[in-house]
């Protein structure tokens, strides 16, 4: 049973808000709601939620604009709600730093499972402290699993929750190749059918932050037809 983490639901469809709120409250979460972008930003400032469930199609300020504003000021995890045909917006949302998405119509149980997975990883870190060293290294990268911080050539770099978890997992298994399905299972923490672009976009975002030349990466390699690996350096 989760603690009393606060979840912000942002959607202008009252029925969706009501159903999602019911399921989250059943799981023991505290829930606050907003029906548009400005109200969402105000709610984040007031309630400091541990996670935001955010519809992309909002009146006035779009969900993408809300994501952009949230990412400019912090790293609260974001799970997007998208319509089935919004693939472009979905990828843009992931590029902006959203952690995951659920496509409408969706199963409330699936959404709750994804919320639980994100919060569990935030609370527990990527692995028990006794199982892995507190600080992992790969070339110029240093990752502190306990402090959830990363430096590149001694300079701190800013990662979202999911980017950190993905990098930590790969650094814990240097030289090992993982498929996108395996990464979705191990890092995202669920096995629901999902568009693998979630993993692809996060890999691309990581390369932009840790590689000297993201187009020709030296650390985070693609193994064509298989998946990805972090090089042993």
PDB file of C-alpha atoms in Angstrom:
ATOM      1  CA  UNK A   1       0.000   0.000   0.000  1.00  0.00           C
ATOM      2  CA  UNK A   2       1.509   3.383  -0.988  1.00  0.00           C
ATOM      3  CA  UNK A   3       1.962   6.249   1.428  1.00  0.00           C
ATOM      4  CA  UNK A   4       0.087   9.494   1.167  1.00  0.00           C
ATOM      5  CA  UNK A   5       1.832  10.721  -1.953  1.00  0.00           C
ATOM      6  CA  UNK A   6      -0.002  13.518  -3.737  1.00  0.00           C
ATOM      7  CA  UNK A   7      -1.034  12.954  -7.347  1.00  0.00           C
ATOM      8  CA  UNK A   8      -2.237  15.821  -9.532  1.00  0.00           C
ATOM      9  CA  UNK A   9      -4.738  14.875 -12.267  1.00  0.00           C
ATOM     10  CA  UNK A  10      -5.030  17.416 -15.097  1.00  0.00           C
ATOM     11  CA  UNK A  11      -7.880  16.791 -17.548  1.00  0.00           C
ATOM     12  CA  UNK A  12     -10.876  18.778 -18.763  1.00  0.00           C
ATOM     13  CA  UNK A  13     -13.099  15.694 -19.020  1.00  0.00           C
ATOM     14  CA  UNK A  14     -14.890  15.348 -15.646  1.00  0.00           C
ATOM     15  CA  UNK A  15     -15.684  11.668 -16.146  1.00  0.00           C
ATOM     16  CA  UNK A  16     -12.026  10.762 -16.674  1.00  0.00           C
ATOM     17  CA  UNK A  17     -10.982  12.811 -13.659  1.00  0.00           C
ATOM     18  CA  UNK A  18     -13.630  11.162 -11.507  1.00  0.00           C
ATOM     19  CA  UNK A  19     -12.671   7.624 -12.488  1.00  0.00           C
ATOM     20  CA  UNK A  20      -8.900   8.160 -12.175  1.00  0.00           C
ATOM     21  CA  UNK A  21      -9.347   9.936  -8.845  1.00  0.00           C
ATOM     22  CA  UNK A  22     -11.474   7.054  -7.532  1.00  0.00           C
ATOM     23  CA  UNK A  23      -8.879   4.431  -8.457  1.00  0.00           C
ATOM     24  CA  UNK A  24      -5.963   6.433  -7.058  1.00  0.00           C
ATOM     25  CA  UNK A  25      -7.754   7.162  -3.791  1.00  0.00           C
ATOM     26  CA  UNK A  26      -8.541   3.462  -3.437  1.00  0.00           C
ATOM     27  CA  UNK A  27      -4.788   2.853  -3.590  1.00  0.00           C
ATOM     28  CA  UNK A  28      -4.203   5.298  -0.751  1.00  0.00           C
ATOM     29  CA  UNK A  29      -2.978   8.315  -2.714  1.00  0.00           C
ATOM     30  CA  UNK A  30      -3.973  11.889  -1.985  1.00  0.00           C
ATOM     31  CA  UNK A  31      -5.439  13.412  -5.169  1.00  0.00           C
ATOM     32  CA  UNK A  32      -5.792  16.994  -6.363  1.00  0.00           C
ATOM     33  CA  UNK A  33      -7.261  17.960  -9.728  1.00  0.00           C
ATOM     34  CA  UNK A  34      -7.116  20.705 -12.339  1.00  0.00           C
ATOM     35  CA  UNK A  35      -9.038  21.192 -15.573  1.00  0.00           C
ATOM     36  CA  UNK A  36      -6.660  23.438 -17.515  1.00  0.00           C
ATOM     37  CA  UNK A  37      -3.010  24.452 -17.807  1.00  0.00           C
ATOM     38  CA  UNK A  38      -2.918  27.545 -15.569  1.00  0.00           C
ATOM     39  CA  UNK A  39      -4.826  25.694 -12.848  1.00  0.00           C
ATOM     40  CA  UNK A  40      -2.367  22.810 -13.155  1.00  0.00           C
ATOM     41  CA  UNK A  41       0.647  25.072 -12.680  1.00  0.00           C
ATOM     42  CA  UNK A  42      -1.023  26.726  -9.690  1.00  0.00           C
ATOM     43  CA  UNK A  43      -1.796  23.310  -8.187  1.00  0.00           C
ATOM     44  CA  UNK A  44       1.816  22.193  -8.578  1.00  0.00           C
ATOM     45  CA  UNK A  45       3.014  25.327  -6.793  1.00  0.00           C
ATOM     46  CA  UNK A  46       0.477  24.928  -3.993  1.00  0.00           C
ATOM     47  CA  UNK A  47       0.435  21.174  -3.399  1.00  0.00           C
ATOM     48  CA  UNK A  48       3.924  20.060  -4.560  1.00  0.00           C
ATOM     49  CA  UNK A  49       2.633  16.740  -5.977  1.00  0.00           C
ATOM     50  CA  UNK A  50       4.898  13.723  -6.266  1.00  0.00           C
ATOM     51  CA  UNK A  51       3.500  12.955  -9.747  1.00  0.00           C
ATOM     52  CA  UNK A  52       1.316  14.609 -12.410  1.00  0.00           C
ATOM     53  CA  UNK A  53      -1.142  12.767 -14.666  1.00  0.00           C
ATOM     54  CA  UNK A  54      -1.501  15.233 -17.544  1.00  0.00           C
ATOM     55  CA  UNK A  55      -3.847  15.261 -20.531  1.00  0.00           C
ATOM     56  CA  UNK A  56      -2.204  16.730 -23.628  1.00  0.00           C
ATOM     57  CA  UNK A  57      -5.442  18.102 -25.087  1.00  0.00           C
ATOM     58  CA  UNK A  58      -6.330  20.924 -22.705  1.00  0.00           C
ATOM     59  CA  UNK A  59      -8.240  24.145 -23.400  1.00  0.00           C
ATOM     60  CA  UNK A  60      -6.093  27.248 -23.720  1.00  0.00           C
ATOM     61  CA  UNK A  61      -2.619  26.198 -22.592  1.00  0.00           C
ATOM     62  CA  UNK A  62      -1.837  22.764 -24.029  1.00  0.00           C
ATOM     63  CA  UNK A  63      -0.452  19.846 -22.070  1.00  0.00           C
ATOM     64  CA  UNK A  64       2.794  20.254 -24.000  1.00  0.00           C
ATOM     65  CA  UNK A  65       3.091  23.836 -22.763  1.00  0.00           C
ATOM     66  CA  UNK A  66       2.395  22.666 -19.218  1.00  0.00           C
ATOM     67  CA  UNK A  67       5.092  19.995 -19.553  1.00  0.00           C
ATOM     68  CA  UNK A  68       7.551  22.581 -20.837  1.00  0.00           C
ATOM     69  CA  UNK A  69       6.815  24.901 -17.906  1.00  0.00           C
ATOM     70  CA  UNK A  70       7.097  22.117 -15.348  1.00  0.00           C
ATOM     71  CA  UNK A  71      10.385  20.903 -16.773  1.00  0.00           C
ATOM     72  CA  UNK A  72      11.846  24.422 -16.689  1.00  0.00           C
ATOM     73  CA  UNK A  73      11.308  24.606 -12.941  1.00  0.00           C
ATOM     74  CA  UNK A  74      11.652  21.052 -11.615  1.00  0.00           C
ATOM     75  CA  UNK A  75      11.562  17.289 -12.146  1.00  0.00           C
ATOM     76  CA  UNK A  76       8.169  16.144 -10.937  1.00  0.00           C
ATOM     77  CA  UNK A  77       7.336  12.934 -12.857  1.00  0.00           C
ATOM     78  CA  UNK A  78       4.724  13.335 -15.591  1.00  0.00           C
ATOM     79  CA  UNK A  79       2.519  10.634 -17.099  1.00  0.00           C
ATOM     80  CA  UNK A  80       0.745  11.945 -20.207  1.00  0.00           C
ATOM     81  CA  UNK A  81      -2.747  11.026 -21.305  1.00  0.00           C
ATOM     82  CA  UNK A  82      -2.993  11.052 -25.097  1.00  0.00           C
ATOM     83  CA  UNK A  83      -5.590  10.203 -27.731  1.00  0.00           C
ATOM     84  CA  UNK A  84      -4.800   7.255 -29.977  1.00  0.00           C
ATOM     85  CA  UNK A  85      -3.969   9.420 -33.010  1.00  0.00           C
ATOM     86  CA  UNK A  86      -1.661  11.885 -31.254  1.00  0.00           C
ATOM     87  CA  UNK A  87       1.641  10.134 -31.979  1.00  0.00           C
ATOM     88  CA  UNK A  88       3.474  13.354 -32.895  1.00  0.00           C
ATOM     89  CA  UNK A  89       2.371  15.155 -29.741  1.00  0.00           C
ATOM     90  CA  UNK A  90       3.221  12.069 -27.706  1.00  0.00           C
ATOM     91  CA  UNK A  91       6.786  12.003 -28.995  1.00  0.00           C
ATOM     92  CA  UNK A  92       7.122  15.757 -28.459  1.00  0.00           C
ATOM     93  CA  UNK A  93       5.906  15.296 -24.896  1.00  0.00           C
ATOM     94  CA  UNK A  94       8.511  12.619 -24.262  1.00  0.00           C
ATOM     95  CA  UNK A  95      11.161  14.845 -25.825  1.00  0.00           C
ATOM     96  CA  UNK A  96      10.159  17.630 -23.429  1.00  0.00           C
ATOM     97  CA  UNK A  97      10.762  15.306 -20.506  1.00  0.00           C
ATOM     98  CA  UNK A  98       7.511  13.489 -19.745  1.00  0.00           C
ATOM     99  CA  UNK A  99       8.243  10.133 -18.139  1.00  0.00           C
ATOM    100  CA  UNK A 100       5.550   7.997 -19.730  1.00  0.00           C
ATOM    101  CA  UNK A 101       2.186   8.075 -21.459  1.00  0.00           C
ATOM    102  CA  UNK A 102      -1.108   6.206 -21.473  1.00  0.00           C
ATOM    103  CA  UNK A 103      -3.289   6.197 -24.586  1.00  0.00           C
ATOM    104  CA  UNK A 104      -7.016   6.904 -24.325  1.00  0.00           C
ATOM    105  CA  UNK A 105      -9.169   4.935 -23.891  1.00  0.00           C
ATOM    106  CA  UNK A 106      -7.118   3.374 -21.112  1.00  0.00           C
ATOM    107  CA  UNK A 107      -7.519   0.960 -18.240  1.00  0.00           C
ATOM    108  CA  UNK A 108      -7.537   2.793 -14.896  1.00  0.00           C
ATOM    109  CA  UNK A 109      -5.724  -0.211 -13.409  1.00  0.00           C
ATOM    110  CA  UNK A 110      -2.934   0.197 -15.965  1.00  0.00           C
ATOM    111  CA  UNK A 111      -2.596   3.880 -15.130  1.00  0.00           C
ATOM    112  CA  UNK A 112      -2.460   3.126 -11.408  1.00  0.00           C
ATOM    113  CA  UNK A 113       0.220   0.481 -12.054  1.00  0.00           C
ATOM    114  CA  UNK A 114       2.330   3.017 -13.928  1.00  0.00           C
ATOM    115  CA  UNK A 115       1.878   5.610 -11.203  1.00  0.00           C
ATOM    116  CA  UNK A 116       2.895   3.040  -8.602  1.00  0.00           C
ATOM    117  CA  UNK A 117       5.960   2.019 -10.614  1.00  0.00           C
ATOM    118  CA  UNK A 118       7.230   5.587 -10.969  1.00  0.00           C
ATOM    119  CA  UNK A 119       6.753   6.416  -7.305  1.00  0.00           C
ATOM    120  CA  UNK A 120       8.272   3.127  -6.161  1.00  0.00           C
ATOM    121  CA  UNK A 121      11.429   3.770  -8.126  1.00  0.00           C
ATOM    122  CA  UNK A 122      11.656   7.331  -6.830  1.00  0.00           C
ATOM    123  CA  UNK A 123      11.307   6.168  -3.236  1.00  0.00           C
ATOM    124  CA  UNK A 124      13.587   3.152  -3.400  1.00  0.00           C
ATOM    125  CA  UNK A 125      16.164   4.229  -5.973  1.00  0.00           C
ATOM    126  CA  UNK A 126      17.167   1.884  -8.751  1.00  0.00           C
ATOM    127  CA  UNK A 127      18.508  -0.966  -6.575  1.00  0.00           C
ATOM    128  CA  UNK A 128      19.045  -1.739  -2.882  1.00  0.00           C
ATOM    129  CA  UNK A 129      22.120  -0.013  -1.529  1.00  0.00           C
ATOM    130  CA  UNK A 130      23.661  -3.337  -0.561  1.00  0.00           C
ATOM    131  CA  UNK A 131      23.390  -4.712  -4.095  1.00  0.00           C
ATOM    132  CA  UNK A 132      25.253  -2.012  -6.004  1.00  0.00           C
ATOM    133  CA  UNK A 133      27.936   0.573  -5.245  1.00  0.00           C
ATOM    134  CA  UNK A 134      26.576   3.994  -4.326  1.00  0.00           C
ATOM    135  CA  UNK A 135      28.550   5.666  -7.108  1.00  0.00           C
ATOM    136  CA  UNK A 136      28.720   4.196 -10.614  1.00  0.00           C
ATOM    137  CA  UNK A 137      31.237   5.281 -13.226  1.00  0.00           C
ATOM    138  CA  UNK A 138      31.440   5.070 -17.014  1.00  0.00           C
ATOM    139  CA  UNK A 139      34.131   7.145 -18.666  1.00  0.00           C
ATOM    140  CA  UNK A 140      33.527  10.779 -17.654  1.00  0.00           C
ATOM    141  CA  UNK A 141      30.156   9.914 -16.089  1.00  0.00           C
ATOM    142  CA  UNK A 142      29.584   9.537 -12.355  1.00  0.00           C
ATOM    143  CA  UNK A 143      26.172   8.537 -11.031  1.00  0.00           C
ATOM    144  CA  UNK A 144      25.275   8.599  -7.340  1.00  0.00           C
ATOM    145  CA  UNK A 145      22.404   6.135  -6.810  1.00  0.00           C
ATOM    146  CA  UNK A 146      21.718   7.295  -3.254  1.00  0.00           C
ATOM    147  CA  UNK A 147      21.781  11.008  -3.999  1.00  0.00           C
ATOM    148  CA  UNK A 148      20.198  10.539  -7.461  1.00  0.00           C
ATOM    149  CA  UNK A 149      22.749  12.883  -9.021  1.00  0.00           C
ATOM    150  CA  UNK A 150      24.904  12.650 -12.156  1.00  0.00           C
ATOM    151  CA  UNK A 151      28.042  14.489 -13.189  1.00  0.00           C
ATOM    152  CA  UNK A 152      29.808  14.608 -16.540  1.00  0.00           C
ATOM    153  CA  UNK A 153      33.484  15.619 -16.381  1.00  0.00           C
ATOM    154  CA  UNK A 154      32.767  16.793 -12.856  1.00  0.00           C
ATOM    155  CA  UNK A 155      29.872  19.045 -13.863  1.00  0.00           C
ATOM    156  CA  UNK A 156      26.311  18.214 -12.749  1.00  0.00           C
ATOM    157  CA  UNK A 157      23.803  17.367 -15.442  1.00  0.00           C
ATOM    158  CA  UNK A 158      20.045  17.583 -15.042  1.00  0.00           C
ATOM    159  CA  UNK A 159      18.018  14.419 -15.709  1.00  0.00           C
ATOM    160  CA  UNK A 160      14.343  13.627 -15.336  1.00  0.00           C
ATOM    161  CA  UNK A 161      13.344  10.799 -12.995  1.00  0.00           C
ATOM    162  CA  UNK A 162      13.027   8.314 -15.841  1.00  0.00           C
ATOM    163  CA  UNK A 163      16.235   9.431 -17.578  1.00  0.00           C
ATOM    164  CA  UNK A 164      18.106   8.890 -14.317  1.00  0.00           C
ATOM    165  CA  UNK A 165      16.600   5.440 -13.813  1.00  0.00           C
ATOM    166  CA  UNK A 166      17.412   4.399 -17.375  1.00  0.00           C
ATOM    167  CA  UNK A 167      21.007   5.598 -17.151  1.00  0.00           C
ATOM    168  CA  UNK A 168      21.477   3.975 -13.741  1.00  0.00           C
ATOM    169  CA  UNK A 169      20.181   0.632 -14.986  1.00  0.00           C
ATOM    170  CA  UNK A 170      22.506   0.664 -18.007  1.00  0.00           C
ATOM    171  CA  UNK A 171      25.491   1.727 -15.878  1.00  0.00           C
ATOM    172  CA  UNK A 172      24.770  -1.168 -13.521  1.00  0.00           C
ATOM    173  CA  UNK A 173      25.041  -3.550 -16.495  1.00  0.00           C
ATOM    174  CA  UNK A 174      27.922  -2.221 -18.617  1.00  0.00           C
ATOM    175  CA  UNK A 175      28.492  -3.990 -21.913  1.00  0.00           C
ATOM    176  CA  UNK A 176      25.180  -5.861 -21.709  1.00  0.00           C
ATOM    177  CA  UNK A 177      22.658  -5.419 -24.540  1.00  0.00           C
ATOM    178  CA  UNK A 178      19.006  -4.824 -23.665  1.00  0.00           C
ATOM    179  CA  UNK A 179      16.038  -4.776 -25.996  1.00  0.00           C
ATOM    180  CA  UNK A 180      13.527  -1.967 -25.720  1.00  0.00           C
ATOM    181  CA  UNK A 181      11.031  -4.448 -24.276  1.00  0.00           C
ATOM    182  CA  UNK A 182      13.515  -5.431 -21.561  1.00  0.00           C
ATOM    183  CA  UNK A 183      14.244  -1.799 -20.734  1.00  0.00           C
ATOM    184  CA  UNK A 184      10.536  -1.029 -20.548  1.00  0.00           C
ATOM    185  CA  UNK A 185      10.113  -3.898 -18.101  1.00  0.00           C
ATOM    186  CA  UNK A 186      13.211  -3.243 -15.983  1.00  0.00           C
ATOM    187  CA  UNK A 187      13.182   0.565 -15.906  1.00  0.00           C
ATOM    188  CA  UNK A 188       9.548   1.520 -16.380  1.00  0.00           C
ATOM    189  CA  UNK A 189       8.438  -1.338 -14.175  1.00  0.00           C
ATOM    190  CA  UNK A 190       5.500  -2.738 -16.100  1.00  0.00           C
ATOM    191  CA  UNK A 191       4.855  -5.117 -18.976  1.00  0.00           C
ATOM    192  CA  UNK A 192       1.737  -3.614 -20.553  1.00  0.00           C
ATOM    193  CA  UNK A 193       1.852  -3.374 -24.333  1.00  0.00           C
ATOM    194  CA  UNK A 194       3.319   0.015 -25.160  1.00  0.00           C
ATOM    195  CA  UNK A 195       4.758   2.004 -28.013  1.00  0.00           C
ATOM    196  CA  UNK A 196       8.507   1.410 -27.892  1.00  0.00           C
ATOM    197  CA  UNK A 197       9.042   5.077 -28.812  1.00  0.00           C
ATOM    198  CA  UNK A 198       8.945   5.716 -25.052  1.00  0.00           C
ATOM    199  CA  UNK A 199      12.319   3.990 -24.722  1.00  0.00           C
ATOM    200  CA  UNK A 200      13.691   5.376 -27.999  1.00  0.00           C
ATOM    201  CA  UNK A 201      12.980   8.969 -27.029  1.00  0.00           C
ATOM    202  CA  UNK A 202      14.548   8.569 -23.591  1.00  0.00           C
ATOM    203  CA  UNK A 203      17.675   7.052 -25.153  1.00  0.00           C
ATOM    204  CA  UNK A 204      17.896  10.029 -27.510  1.00  0.00           C
ATOM    205  CA  UNK A 205      17.439  12.508 -24.663  1.00  0.00           C
ATOM    206  CA  UNK A 206      20.160  10.808 -22.632  1.00  0.00           C
ATOM    207  CA  UNK A 207      22.566  10.967 -25.564  1.00  0.00           C
ATOM    208  CA  UNK A 208      21.935  14.684 -25.908  1.00  0.00           C
ATOM    209  CA  UNK A 209      22.991  15.125 -22.287  1.00  0.00           C
ATOM    210  CA  UNK A 210      25.904  12.693 -21.879  1.00  0.00           C
ATOM    211  CA  UNK A 211      27.518  12.404 -25.319  1.00  0.00           C
ATOM    212  CA  UNK A 212      29.998  14.871 -26.828  1.00  0.00           C
ATOM    213  CA  UNK A 213      28.481  14.039 -30.232  1.00  0.00           C
ATOM    214  CA  UNK A 214      24.964  12.576 -29.801  1.00  0.00           C
ATOM    215  CA  UNK A 215      24.852  11.607 -33.494  1.00  0.00           C
ATOM    216  CA  UNK A 216      27.964   9.458 -33.020  1.00  0.00           C
ATOM    217  CA  UNK A 217      27.705   8.228 -29.437  1.00  0.00           C
ATOM    218  CA  UNK A 218      30.706   6.713 -27.693  1.00  0.00           C
ATOM    219  CA  UNK A 219      28.963   5.670 -24.456  1.00  0.00           C
ATOM    220  CA  UNK A 220      25.363   4.752 -25.204  1.00  0.00           C
ATOM    221  CA  UNK A 221      25.487   2.465 -28.218  1.00  0.00           C
ATOM    222  CA  UNK A 222      22.761   1.074 -30.479  1.00  0.00           C
ATOM    223  CA  UNK A 223      23.126  -2.604 -31.342  1.00  0.00           C
ATOM    224  CA  UNK A 224      21.189  -2.676 -34.591  1.00  0.00           C
ATOM    225  CA  UNK A 225      18.302  -5.093 -34.639  1.00  0.00           C
ATOM    226  CA  UNK A 226      18.687  -5.842 -30.939  1.00  0.00           C
ATOM    227  CA  UNK A 227      18.706  -2.846 -28.578  1.00  0.00           C
ATOM    228  CA  UNK A 228      21.105  -0.707 -26.568  1.00  0.00           C
ATOM    229  CA  UNK A 229      24.149  -1.048 -24.344  1.00  0.00           C
ATOM    230  CA  UNK A 230      26.382   1.199 -22.282  1.00  0.00           C
ATOM    231  CA  UNK A 231      30.010   0.715 -23.284  1.00  0.00           C
ATOM    232  CA  UNK A 232      32.641  -0.428 -20.807  1.00  0.00           C
ATOM    233  CA  UNK A 233      35.202   2.374 -20.665  1.00  0.00           C
TER     234      UNK A 233
END
